[in-house]
């Protein structure tokens, strides 16, 4: 008789009981479709956390490295504008670019990114996420290396557009990929961990660019061409390695992976978890093991969900300021003190992102522990950015270091905002729409939110000639526009918080699956309450 397995009472019975539970569930699904699922098995929280930490060792380093390289390739055009400028070997002088050429090239990346972000993420949810992520990184490396051969403004713009096409889906795809292995309430810290790669990349790329400037004209290449080429080749190599490095989505214990179609030609990768760890993960995150295949109707429900728009406006402001700072940071510093050399600009650019990294490591783990208060963490960090922009704008021109201090404040405030926004999107849409909700919503929030990046790269700073004119008011209006869009982000976060309190009733199932409470799992039960500081080193019970 297919019956429910008894709840284990001793730790040494976990494996046997978990296996009987899985076999019972499979038997019920084949022979008794109308029978209820077996009773939930609760495992010790510390044991569950060990399973997630084991996944961290497999996934987070791979994500960190790929995001480091892709961020460097995406943003190094900003550094190329000032590298070896004192001898006329910078990107602008070599290609005879106008300020409009630069702003158009930067904006074209985000145009294609916005268009292809959601389709790319939906394809990833249908195919192997591992293979799709490897494809993205390989293609980014290929296009990134091709920038070394650019000879005119037109080819620069074309390659920037292509770069947006191939990198589309990477950032929301990483967020979606995490939800295949972790509960959404546990993803904020992990998104923050690999998001630090962008900050380290901005800092290191700035420092390393000083080295590339020293090899200027070696081998017939300018310093910025060496930079494009080396980062591109490194990304190509990492893209190939990811086929073996990243795990495929998990399967229920005992189920064999069947390779069909194009997957037959892809190399095998070790399973993320085996043995007792796989059983515990299955019971704790059962929702990801039994997804209902989504349809166009399911996708439409996500697209018309009003919850998309406050999240998109939150993302619009903070990512617009983040990308604007990343691409124009050295330009702003040069405006603060035109006497800085290219090497000095690169060295001063790095601390902005070190501050960003510190804030991520401090704030995102706490925001996971108080996951119902995410808008408060988000708004506090955004307010720090506003304070930094006000300092950069209105500090006396006679004190350039005060203005530079404002840039450090901007960096600190930027850090936690994007990970918190993406994590909140995962939490809301997995609970309401299941897997397609995460895939589509993460891509739409990221894609449409990057219209803020188009605004800051095309219309502000060097894209606004009157505002870029040298003088004490240089870039003042651009800074004020960024303050305004950050204010919109803060208002949107609290509007979302209040609207959820009014219109969203607490989920009974909480499974984050289209199948509702049928697959309620251990993580869903724990997510009903905030962890707070429970289990921290100073609060552990003996």
Short mmCIF file of C-alpha atoms in Angstrom, two decimals:
data_model
loop_
_atom_site.label_atom_id
_atom_site.label_comp_id
_atom_site.label_asym_id
_atom_site.label_seq_id
_atom_site.Cartn_x
_atom_site.Cartn_y
_atom_site.Cartn_z
CA UNK A 1 0.00 0.00 0.00
CA UNK A 2 1.32 3.47 -0.87
CA UNK A 3 1.27 5.21 2.47
CA UNK A 4 2.93 8.23 4.00
CA UNK A 5 6.30 7.76 5.57
CA UNK A 6 6.54 8.30 9.34
CA UNK A 7 8.09 11.52 10.54
CA UNK A 8 11.68 10.84 11.60
CA UNK A 9 12.47 11.23 15.25
CA UNK A 10 16.21 10.58 15.15
CA UNK A 11 18.82 12.15 12.92
CA UNK A 12 20.27 8.79 11.89
CA UNK A 13 16.88 7.93 10.36
CA UNK A 14 16.72 10.97 8.10
CA UNK A 15 18.10 9.39 4.96
CA UNK A 16 15.95 6.26 5.15
CA UNK A 17 12.77 8.15 5.97
CA UNK A 18 13.42 10.79 3.31
CA UNK A 19 13.93 8.10 0.69
CA UNK A 20 10.68 6.32 1.69
CA UNK A 21 8.88 9.67 1.51
CA UNK A 22 10.11 10.31 -2.04
CA UNK A 23 9.21 6.76 -3.16
CA UNK A 24 5.76 7.11 -1.60
CA UNK A 25 5.17 10.39 -3.40
CA UNK A 26 6.21 8.88 -6.74
CA UNK A 27 3.92 5.91 -6.17
CA UNK A 28 1.01 8.17 -5.32
CA UNK A 29 1.60 10.30 -8.43
CA UNK A 30 1.46 7.20 -10.65
CA UNK A 31 -1.20 5.05 -9.02
CA UNK A 32 -3.41 7.34 -6.94
CA UNK A 33 -3.69 10.79 -8.61
CA UNK A 34 -6.41 11.90 -6.19
CA UNK A 35 -4.54 10.95 -3.03
CA UNK A 36 -3.08 13.76 -0.88
CA UNK A 37 0.69 14.27 -0.82
CA UNK A 38 2.69 12.70 2.00
CA UNK A 39 3.13 14.65 5.23
CA UNK A 40 5.86 17.25 5.32
CA UNK A 41 9.15 16.29 6.91
CA UNK A 42 10.80 18.94 9.06
CA UNK A 43 14.58 19.01 9.30
CA UNK A 44 16.79 20.83 11.72
CA UNK A 45 17.35 24.39 10.42
CA UNK A 46 21.11 24.18 10.93
CA UNK A 47 21.22 21.01 8.82
CA UNK A 48 19.24 22.71 6.07
CA UNK A 49 21.56 25.70 6.16
CA UNK A 50 24.55 23.38 5.63
CA UNK A 51 22.94 22.18 2.41
CA UNK A 52 22.52 25.75 1.15
CA UNK A 53 26.12 26.59 2.10
CA UNK A 54 27.26 23.60 0.05
CA UNK A 55 25.33 25.03 -2.91
CA UNK A 56 26.99 28.39 -2.28
CA UNK A 57 30.42 26.85 -2.88
CA UNK A 58 29.28 25.51 -6.25
CA UNK A 59 27.25 28.43 -7.60
CA UNK A 60 28.37 31.75 -6.09
CA UNK A 61 32.07 31.64 -7.17
CA UNK A 62 31.03 30.88 -10.77
CA UNK A 63 28.50 33.71 -10.75
CA UNK A 64 31.03 36.07 -9.20
CA UNK A 65 33.65 35.46 -11.87
CA UNK A 66 31.26 35.64 -14.82
CA UNK A 67 29.66 38.81 -13.49
CA UNK A 68 33.06 40.37 -12.82
CA UNK A 69 34.15 39.89 -16.43
CA UNK A 70 30.84 40.83 -18.02
CA UNK A 71 30.62 43.98 -15.89
CA UNK A 72 34.15 44.91 -16.90
CA UNK A 73 33.38 44.43 -20.59
CA UNK A 74 30.13 46.37 -20.31
CA UNK A 75 31.66 49.38 -18.59
CA UNK A 76 35.29 49.61 -19.72
CA UNK A 77 34.28 51.96 -22.53
CA UNK A 78 33.96 54.60 -19.83
CA UNK A 79 37.59 54.21 -18.83
CA UNK A 80 38.72 54.05 -22.46
CA UNK A 81 37.58 57.68 -22.86
CA UNK A 82 40.36 58.96 -20.58
CA UNK A 83 43.14 56.36 -20.94
CA UNK A 84 46.36 57.95 -22.27
CA UNK A 85 44.44 61.12 -23.08
CA UNK A 86 47.54 63.22 -22.36
CA UNK A 87 49.22 61.80 -25.49
CA UNK A 88 46.06 61.61 -27.63
CA UNK A 89 45.71 57.83 -27.44
CA UNK A 90 42.31 57.73 -25.70
CA UNK A 91 39.25 56.23 -27.40
CA UNK A 92 37.67 59.63 -28.11
CA UNK A 93 40.73 61.06 -29.85
CA UNK A 94 41.72 57.91 -31.78
CA UNK A 95 38.22 57.44 -33.24
CA UNK A 96 37.53 61.21 -33.48
CA UNK A 97 34.34 60.83 -31.45
CA UNK A 98 31.98 63.63 -30.49
CA UNK A 99 30.19 63.72 -27.11
CA UNK A 100 27.00 62.72 -28.95
CA UNK A 101 28.76 59.71 -30.46
CA UNK A 102 29.77 58.53 -26.98
CA UNK A 103 26.35 59.02 -25.42
CA UNK A 104 24.65 57.31 -28.38
CA UNK A 105 26.99 54.32 -28.22
CA UNK A 106 26.42 53.97 -24.47
CA UNK A 107 22.64 54.25 -24.83
CA UNK A 108 22.39 51.76 -27.72
CA UNK A 109 23.64 49.03 -25.40
CA UNK A 110 20.66 49.57 -23.12
CA UNK A 111 18.19 49.84 -26.00
CA UNK A 112 18.99 46.31 -27.15
CA UNK A 113 19.28 45.12 -23.55
CA UNK A 114 15.74 46.32 -22.77
CA UNK A 115 14.34 44.70 -25.93
CA UNK A 116 15.94 41.27 -25.48
CA UNK A 117 16.10 40.93 -21.68
CA UNK A 118 12.71 39.27 -21.14
CA UNK A 119 12.83 36.95 -24.21
CA UNK A 120 16.27 35.74 -23.15
CA UNK A 121 15.11 34.91 -19.64
CA UNK A 122 12.05 33.06 -20.91
CA UNK A 123 14.26 30.98 -23.19
CA UNK A 124 16.47 30.16 -20.21
CA UNK A 125 13.44 28.87 -18.28
CA UNK A 126 12.62 26.52 -21.17
CA UNK A 127 16.14 25.30 -21.91
CA UNK A 128 19.05 24.35 -19.69
CA UNK A 129 19.84 27.41 -17.50
CA UNK A 130 23.47 26.24 -17.25
CA UNK A 131 23.96 26.10 -21.02
CA UNK A 132 22.15 29.38 -21.62
CA UNK A 133 24.29 31.20 -19.05
CA UNK A 134 27.46 29.77 -20.61
CA UNK A 135 26.23 30.96 -24.02
CA UNK A 136 25.72 34.49 -22.71
CA UNK A 137 29.20 34.76 -21.20
CA UNK A 138 30.92 33.27 -24.29
CA UNK A 139 29.12 35.70 -26.61
CA UNK A 140 29.88 38.68 -24.35
CA UNK A 141 33.58 37.78 -24.47
CA UNK A 142 33.51 37.48 -28.25
CA UNK A 143 31.88 40.87 -28.75
CA UNK A 144 34.02 42.43 -26.01
CA UNK A 145 37.25 41.34 -27.71
CA UNK A 146 35.96 42.69 -31.03
CA UNK A 147 36.02 46.23 -29.63
CA UNK A 148 39.80 46.13 -30.02
CA UNK A 149 39.29 46.26 -33.80
CA UNK A 150 36.95 49.28 -33.81
CA UNK A 151 38.08 51.97 -36.26
CA UNK A 152 35.13 54.38 -36.47
CA UNK A 153 32.15 55.71 -34.53
CA UNK A 154 29.68 53.62 -36.55
CA UNK A 155 31.38 50.32 -35.70
CA UNK A 156 31.58 51.34 -32.03
CA UNK A 157 27.83 51.97 -31.93
CA UNK A 158 27.09 48.71 -33.75
CA UNK A 159 29.18 46.63 -31.34
CA UNK A 160 27.61 48.33 -28.32
CA UNK A 161 24.18 47.40 -29.67
CA UNK A 162 25.32 43.79 -30.24
CA UNK A 163 26.79 43.66 -26.74
CA UNK A 164 23.37 44.57 -25.35
CA UNK A 165 21.76 41.80 -27.40
CA UNK A 166 24.08 39.02 -26.19
CA UNK A 167 24.29 40.11 -22.55
CA UNK A 168 20.51 40.49 -22.24
CA UNK A 169 19.11 38.04 -19.73
CA UNK A 170 22.34 37.59 -17.80
CA UNK A 171 21.48 39.63 -14.70
CA UNK A 172 17.80 38.55 -14.36
CA UNK A 173 18.84 35.06 -15.44
CA UNK A 174 21.21 34.82 -12.50
CA UNK A 175 18.40 35.91 -10.18
CA UNK A 176 16.04 33.32 -11.70
CA UNK A 177 18.71 30.62 -11.53
CA UNK A 178 19.13 31.18 -7.79
CA UNK A 179 15.43 30.50 -7.18
CA UNK A 180 15.96 26.98 -8.57
CA UNK A 181 18.23 26.25 -5.60
CA UNK A 182 17.24 28.69 -2.81
CA UNK A 183 14.02 30.07 -1.30
CA UNK A 184 13.50 33.71 -2.42
CA UNK A 185 13.86 35.01 1.15
CA UNK A 186 17.42 33.60 1.15
CA UNK A 187 18.49 35.09 -2.19
CA UNK A 188 19.16 38.70 -1.16
CA UNK A 189 22.46 37.92 0.53
CA UNK A 190 23.54 35.70 -2.34
CA UNK A 191 22.60 38.21 -5.02
CA UNK A 192 24.60 40.71 -3.00
CA UNK A 193 27.57 38.34 -2.83
CA UNK A 194 27.96 38.01 -6.58
CA UNK A 195 26.82 41.60 -7.17
CA UNK A 196 30.00 42.62 -5.37
CA UNK A 197 31.76 41.42 -8.52
CA UNK A 198 30.46 44.52 -10.31
CA UNK A 199 31.89 46.74 -7.59
CA UNK A 200 35.22 44.92 -7.49
CA UNK A 201 35.23 45.01 -11.28
CA UNK A 202 34.68 48.77 -11.32
CA UNK A 203 37.46 49.24 -8.79
CA UNK A 204 39.91 46.74 -10.26
CA UNK A 205 39.25 47.68 -13.86
CA UNK A 206 40.00 51.25 -12.88
CA UNK A 207 43.26 50.23 -11.20
CA UNK A 208 44.26 47.77 -13.93
CA UNK A 209 43.55 50.36 -16.60
CA UNK A 210 46.51 52.25 -15.17
CA UNK A 211 48.62 49.22 -16.11
CA UNK A 212 47.12 49.01 -19.59
CA UNK A 213 48.07 52.64 -20.11
CA UNK A 214 51.69 51.68 -19.47
CA UNK A 215 51.67 49.22 -22.41
CA UNK A 216 50.23 51.80 -24.78
CA UNK A 217 51.34 51.24 -28.41
CA UNK A 218 52.96 47.86 -27.56
CA UNK A 219 52.32 45.38 -30.36
CA UNK A 220 50.72 48.14 -32.42
CA UNK A 221 47.76 48.45 -30.02
CA UNK A 222 46.69 51.35 -27.88
CA UNK A 223 46.23 50.81 -24.15
CA UNK A 224 42.43 50.70 -24.38
CA UNK A 225 42.63 48.13 -27.21
CA UNK A 226 44.72 45.82 -25.00
CA UNK A 227 42.08 46.23 -22.31
CA UNK A 228 39.22 45.29 -24.65
CA UNK A 229 41.10 42.28 -26.02
CA UNK A 230 42.27 40.72 -22.76
CA UNK A 231 38.95 41.01 -20.96
CA UNK A 232 37.15 39.56 -23.98
CA UNK A 233 39.42 36.52 -24.24
CA UNK A 234 39.09 35.89 -20.49
CA UNK A 235 35.27 35.89 -20.76
CA UNK A 236 35.36 33.45 -23.68
CA UNK A 237 37.39 31.00 -21.59
CA UNK A 238 35.06 31.36 -18.58
CA UNK A 239 31.99 30.84 -20.79
CA UNK A 240 33.38 27.48 -21.92
CA UNK A 241 34.25 26.44 -18.35
CA UNK A 242 30.72 27.18 -17.13
CA UNK A 243 29.40 24.18 -19.06
CA UNK A 244 31.16 21.96 -16.49
CA UNK A 245 31.09 24.34 -13.54
CA UNK A 246 27.42 25.29 -13.07
CA UNK A 247 24.88 22.59 -12.13
CA UNK A 248 21.67 21.98 -14.05
CA UNK A 249 18.36 22.51 -12.30
CA UNK A 250 17.80 19.90 -9.55
CA UNK A 251 15.79 16.72 -10.08
CA UNK A 252 13.78 14.80 -7.46
CA UNK A 253 15.94 12.21 -5.66
CA UNK A 254 16.04 8.97 -7.62
CA UNK A 255 15.05 10.54 -10.96
CA UNK A 256 17.55 10.14 -13.80
CA UNK A 257 18.43 13.10 -16.00
CA UNK A 258 17.36 12.50 -19.60
CA UNK A 259 19.33 14.38 -22.23
CA UNK A 260 17.30 15.24 -25.32
CA UNK A 261 17.70 17.39 -28.42
CA UNK A 262 20.63 19.80 -28.38
CA UNK A 263 21.38 18.79 -24.79
CA UNK A 264 22.82 15.48 -26.01
CA UNK A 265 25.79 17.39 -27.43
CA UNK A 266 26.50 19.35 -24.25
CA UNK A 267 29.04 18.09 -21.70
CA UNK A 268 27.69 16.55 -18.51
CA UNK A 269 28.02 18.41 -15.24
CA UNK A 270 27.96 16.90 -11.73
CA UNK A 271 24.65 17.16 -9.87
CA UNK A 272 24.45 20.02 -7.40
CA UNK A 273 23.59 17.72 -4.48
CA UNK A 274 23.63 13.99 -3.85
CA UNK A 275 22.62 11.56 -1.10
CA UNK A 276 21.15 12.94 2.09
CA UNK A 277 21.77 16.54 1.00
CA UNK A 278 19.58 16.02 -2.07
CA UNK A 279 16.78 14.57 0.07
CA UNK A 280 16.87 17.48 2.49
CA UNK A 281 16.88 20.02 -0.33
CA UNK A 282 13.93 18.25 -1.95
CA UNK A 283 11.86 18.50 1.22
CA UNK A 284 12.85 22.08 1.92
CA UNK A 285 12.32 23.46 -1.60
CA UNK A 286 9.90 21.03 -3.18
CA UNK A 287 8.31 23.81 -5.23
CA UNK A 288 11.20 23.84 -7.74
CA UNK A 289 11.06 20.08 -8.30
CA UNK A 290 7.45 20.03 -9.49
CA UNK A 291 6.90 23.16 -11.62
CA UNK A 292 3.86 23.26 -13.84
CA UNK A 293 4.92 24.02 -17.46
CA UNK A 294 3.90 27.59 -18.11
CA UNK A 295 1.77 28.77 -21.03
CA UNK A 296 1.26 32.08 -22.81
CA UNK A 297 -1.74 32.64 -20.59
CA UNK A 298 0.47 32.33 -17.51
CA UNK A 299 2.92 34.80 -19.04
CA UNK A 300 0.10 37.25 -19.77
CA UNK A 301 -0.98 37.14 -16.12
CA UNK A 302 2.54 38.17 -15.13
CA UNK A 303 2.66 40.96 -17.71
CA UNK A 304 -0.58 42.56 -16.47
CA UNK A 305 0.26 42.23 -12.78
CA UNK A 306 0.30 45.76 -11.31
CA UNK A 307 3.11 44.77 -8.93
CA UNK A 308 5.59 45.02 -11.81
CA UNK A 309 5.40 48.79 -12.06
CA UNK A 310 6.43 49.95 -8.57
CA UNK A 311 9.34 47.50 -8.70
CA UNK A 312 10.33 48.77 -12.15
CA UNK A 313 10.30 52.40 -10.96
CA UNK A 314 12.43 51.42 -7.95
CA UNK A 315 14.94 49.78 -10.27
CA UNK A 316 14.76 52.65 -12.80
CA UNK A 317 16.17 55.19 -10.39
CA UNK A 318 18.91 53.22 -8.66
CA UNK A 319 20.24 51.46 -11.75
CA UNK A 320 20.18 54.72 -13.70
CA UNK A 321 22.34 56.41 -11.07
CA UNK A 322 24.54 53.31 -10.74
CA UNK A 323 25.26 53.05 -14.45
CA UNK A 324 25.66 56.80 -14.76
CA UNK A 325 28.26 56.75 -11.98
CA UNK A 326 30.00 53.74 -13.46
CA UNK A 327 30.26 55.16 -16.97
CA UNK A 328 30.82 58.82 -16.12
CA UNK A 329 32.62 58.49 -12.78
CA UNK A 330 36.03 59.43 -14.17
CA UNK A 331 34.43 62.23 -16.19
CA UNK A 332 32.82 63.66 -13.01
CA UNK A 333 36.09 63.39 -11.08
CA UNK A 334 37.90 65.15 -13.93
CA UNK A 335 35.28 67.90 -13.73
CA UNK A 336 35.99 68.28 -10.00
CA UNK A 337 39.70 68.80 -10.71
CA UNK A 338 40.78 69.06 -14.37
CA UNK A 339 44.43 68.73 -13.33
CA UNK A 340 44.10 65.02 -12.54
CA UNK A 341 45.99 62.75 -14.96
CA UNK A 342 44.48 59.63 -16.54
CA UNK A 343 46.24 57.37 -14.04
CA UNK A 344 45.06 59.51 -11.09
CA UNK A 345 41.50 59.40 -12.38
CA UNK A 346 41.65 55.60 -12.55
CA UNK A 347 43.00 55.38 -9.00
CA UNK A 348 40.37 57.76 -7.60
CA UNK A 349 37.58 55.87 -9.37
CA UNK A 350 38.27 52.64 -7.45
CA UNK A 351 37.30 53.73 -3.88
CA UNK A 352 33.75 54.56 -5.00
CA UNK A 353 33.16 50.88 -5.68
CA UNK A 354 34.98 49.73 -2.57
CA UNK A 355 32.39 51.72 -0.58
CA UNK A 356 29.68 50.08 -2.68
CA UNK A 357 31.06 46.62 -1.85
CA UNK A 358 31.21 47.35 1.89
CA UNK A 359 27.55 48.41 1.92
CA UNK A 360 26.47 45.25 0.08
CA UNK A 361 28.23 42.98 2.54
CA UNK A 362 26.79 44.88 5.51
CA UNK A 363 23.19 45.40 4.45
CA UNK A 364 21.99 42.54 2.21
CA UNK A 365 22.40 39.75 4.83
CA UNK A 366 20.39 41.81 7.33
CA UNK A 367 17.69 42.55 4.75
CA UNK A 368 17.24 38.79 4.27
CA UNK A 369 16.76 38.32 8.01
CA UNK A 370 14.13 41.10 8.03
CA UNK A 371 12.67 40.27 4.62
CA UNK A 372 9.34 41.97 5.33
CA UNK A 373 11.12 45.32 5.73
CA UNK A 374 12.93 45.42 2.40
CA UNK A 375 11.51 48.82 1.31
CA UNK A 376 12.98 50.44 4.43
CA UNK A 377 16.45 49.08 3.71
CA UNK A 378 16.07 50.13 0.06
CA UNK A 379 14.91 53.67 0.85
CA UNK A 380 17.61 54.28 3.48
CA UNK A 381 20.33 53.32 1.00
CA UNK A 382 18.74 55.45 -1.74
CA UNK A 383 18.63 58.44 0.62
CA UNK A 384 22.39 58.11 1.14
CA UNK A 385 22.83 58.37 -2.64
CA UNK A 386 20.79 61.57 -2.67
CA UNK A 387 22.96 63.01 0.09
CA UNK A 388 26.05 62.15 -1.95
CA UNK A 389 24.70 63.79 -5.10
CA UNK A 390 23.80 66.93 -3.17
CA UNK A 391 27.35 67.06 -1.83
CA UNK A 392 28.88 66.62 -5.30
CA UNK A 393 26.60 69.34 -6.64
CA UNK A 394 26.73 72.04 -3.98
CA UNK A 395 30.01 71.58 -2.08
CA UNK A 396 32.37 74.54 -2.65
CA UNK A 397 34.42 74.27 -5.81
CA UNK A 398 37.39 75.42 -3.74
CA UNK A 399 37.22 72.10 -1.88
CA UNK A 400 37.33 69.35 -4.53
CA UNK A 401 37.87 66.64 -1.93
CA UNK A 402 34.50 67.40 -0.36
CA UNK A 403 32.89 66.80 -3.74
CA UNK A 404 34.84 63.60 -4.13
CA UNK A 405 33.53 62.54 -0.70
CA UNK A 406 30.04 62.91 -2.15
CA UNK A 407 30.94 60.32 -4.79
CA UNK A 408 31.99 57.93 -2.01
CA UNK A 409 28.56 58.42 -0.40
CA UNK A 410 26.90 57.64 -3.72
CA UNK A 411 28.90 54.43 -3.95
CA UNK A 412 27.92 53.35 -0.43
CA UNK A 413 24.23 54.02 -1.07
CA UNK A 414 24.22 52.23 -4.41
CA UNK A 415 25.42 48.90 -3.04
CA UNK A 416 22.35 47.25 -1.46
CA UNK A 417 19.62 48.76 -3.65
CA UNK A 418 19.76 46.56 -6.76
CA UNK A 419 20.06 43.22 -4.86
CA UNK A 420 17.16 44.20 -2.59
CA UNK A 421 14.99 45.16 -5.56
CA UNK A 422 15.66 41.89 -7.39
CA UNK A 423 15.12 39.81 -4.26
CA UNK A 424 11.80 41.49 -3.52
CA UNK A 425 10.75 40.76 -7.12
CA UNK A 426 11.59 37.07 -6.65
CA UNK A 427 9.63 36.87 -3.41
CA UNK A 428 6.50 38.51 -4.75
CA UNK A 429 6.30 36.83 -8.15
CA UNK A 430 7.33 33.30 -7.23
CA UNK A 431 4.61 33.21 -4.61
CA UNK A 432 1.96 34.49 -7.03
CA UNK A 433 3.01 33.09 -10.42
CA UNK A 434 5.56 30.34 -9.87
CA UNK A 435 8.59 29.84 -12.08
CA UNK A 436 7.40 31.88 -15.05
CA UNK A 437 6.66 34.72 -12.63
CA UNK A 438 10.28 34.86 -11.51
CA UNK A 439 11.69 34.49 -15.03
CA UNK A 440 9.45 37.13 -16.59
CA UNK A 441 9.23 39.61 -13.72
CA UNK A 442 12.98 39.62 -13.01
CA UNK A 443 13.64 40.31 -16.70
CA UNK A 444 10.95 42.99 -17.04
CA UNK A 445 11.99 44.83 -13.89
CA UNK A 446 15.64 44.65 -15.00
CA UNK A 447 14.92 45.43 -18.66
CA UNK A 448 12.38 48.23 -18.27
CA UNK A 449 14.24 49.57 -15.26
CA UNK A 450 17.29 49.99 -17.45
CA UNK A 451 15.44 52.75 -19.26
CA UNK A 452 16.97 54.71 -16.39
CA UNK A 453 20.37 53.73 -17.75
CA UNK A 454 19.39 55.03 -21.18
CA UNK A 455 18.35 58.32 -19.55
CA UNK A 456 21.60 58.82 -17.67
CA UNK A 457 23.90 57.69 -20.49
CA UNK A 458 22.22 59.47 -23.41
CA UNK A 459 20.64 62.59 -21.95
CA UNK A 460 22.91 63.51 -19.03
CA UNK A 461 26.54 64.55 -18.48
CA UNK A 462 28.44 64.54 -21.81
CA UNK A 463 25.13 63.86 -23.59
CA UNK A 464 23.90 67.26 -22.35
CA UNK A 465 26.38 69.73 -23.92
CA UNK A 466 25.08 72.81 -22.08
CA UNK A 467 25.40 71.04 -18.73
CA UNK A 468 28.87 69.70 -19.59
CA UNK A 469 30.32 73.15 -20.19
CA UNK A 470 33.34 73.76 -17.91
CA UNK A 471 32.69 75.92 -14.88
CA UNK A 472 31.43 75.81 -11.28
CA UNK A 473 27.98 74.58 -12.42
CA UNK A 474 29.32 71.76 -14.62
CA UNK A 475 27.02 68.69 -14.46
CA UNK A 476 24.77 70.36 -11.86
CA UNK A 477 21.55 69.79 -13.79
CA UNK A 478 22.52 66.16 -14.53
CA UNK A 479 23.05 65.56 -10.81
CA UNK A 480 19.67 67.12 -9.98
CA UNK A 481 17.93 64.88 -12.51
CA UNK A 482 19.51 61.84 -10.86
CA UNK A 483 18.28 63.07 -7.46
CA UNK A 484 14.76 63.34 -8.90
CA UNK A 485 14.69 59.78 -10.24
CA UNK A 486 16.02 58.49 -6.92
CA UNK A 487 13.13 60.25 -5.17
CA UNK A 488 10.76 58.41 -7.51
CA UNK A 489 12.39 55.13 -6.46
CA UNK A 490 11.82 55.87 -2.76
CA UNK A 491 8.17 56.83 -3.29
CA UNK A 492 7.61 53.69 -5.39
CA UNK A 493 9.07 51.40 -2.72
CA UNK A 494 6.70 52.70 -0.04
CA UNK A 495 3.76 52.72 -2.46
CA UNK A 496 4.49 49.03 -3.13
CA UNK A 497 4.78 48.28 0.59
CA UNK A 498 1.42 49.91 1.38
CA UNK A 499 -0.34 48.38 -1.64
CA UNK A 500 0.81 44.88 -0.68
CA UNK A 501 -0.55 45.41 2.84
CA UNK A 502 -3.92 46.45 1.42
CA UNK A 503 -4.43 44.13 -1.56
CA UNK A 504 -2.33 41.02 -0.89
CA UNK A 505 -3.72 38.51 1.57
CA UNK A 506 -1.22 36.17 3.27
CA UNK A 507 -0.72 33.06 1.16
CA UNK A 508 -1.91 29.85 2.73
CA UNK A 509 0.18 27.65 0.55
CA UNK A 510 3.19 29.83 0.18
CA UNK A 511 4.73 27.27 -2.10
CA UNK A 512 5.71 29.68 -4.76
CA UNK A 513 4.41 27.25 -7.34
CA UNK A 514 1.60 27.36 -9.82
CA UNK A 515 0.35 24.27 -8.10
CA UNK A 516 -0.36 26.13 -4.87
CA UNK A 517 -0.23 24.38 -1.54
CA UNK A 518 0.16 20.92 -3.10
CA UNK A 519 3.91 21.35 -2.86
CA UNK A 520 4.16 23.40 0.31
CA UNK A 521 7.71 22.93 1.51
CA UNK A 522 9.82 23.59 4.57
CA UNK A 523 11.14 26.90 3.25
CA UNK A 524 7.60 28.20 2.62
CA UNK A 525 6.63 27.44 6.20
CA UNK A 526 9.69 29.22 7.55
CA UNK A 527 9.13 32.27 5.32
CA UNK A 528 5.93 33.09 7.20
CA UNK A 529 8.07 34.62 9.92
CA UNK A 530 11.15 36.82 9.85
CA UNK A 531 14.33 35.25 11.16
CA UNK A 532 15.54 38.47 12.72
CA UNK A 533 18.86 37.94 14.48
CA UNK A 534 17.98 34.39 15.50
CA UNK A 535 20.91 32.02 14.99
CA UNK A 536 23.53 34.78 14.81
CA UNK A 537 26.81 34.02 16.55
CA UNK A 538 25.93 36.17 19.56
CA UNK A 539 22.43 34.70 19.82
CA UNK A 540 23.00 30.96 19.46
CA UNK A 541 21.72 28.67 22.14
CA UNK A 542 24.18 26.21 23.59
#
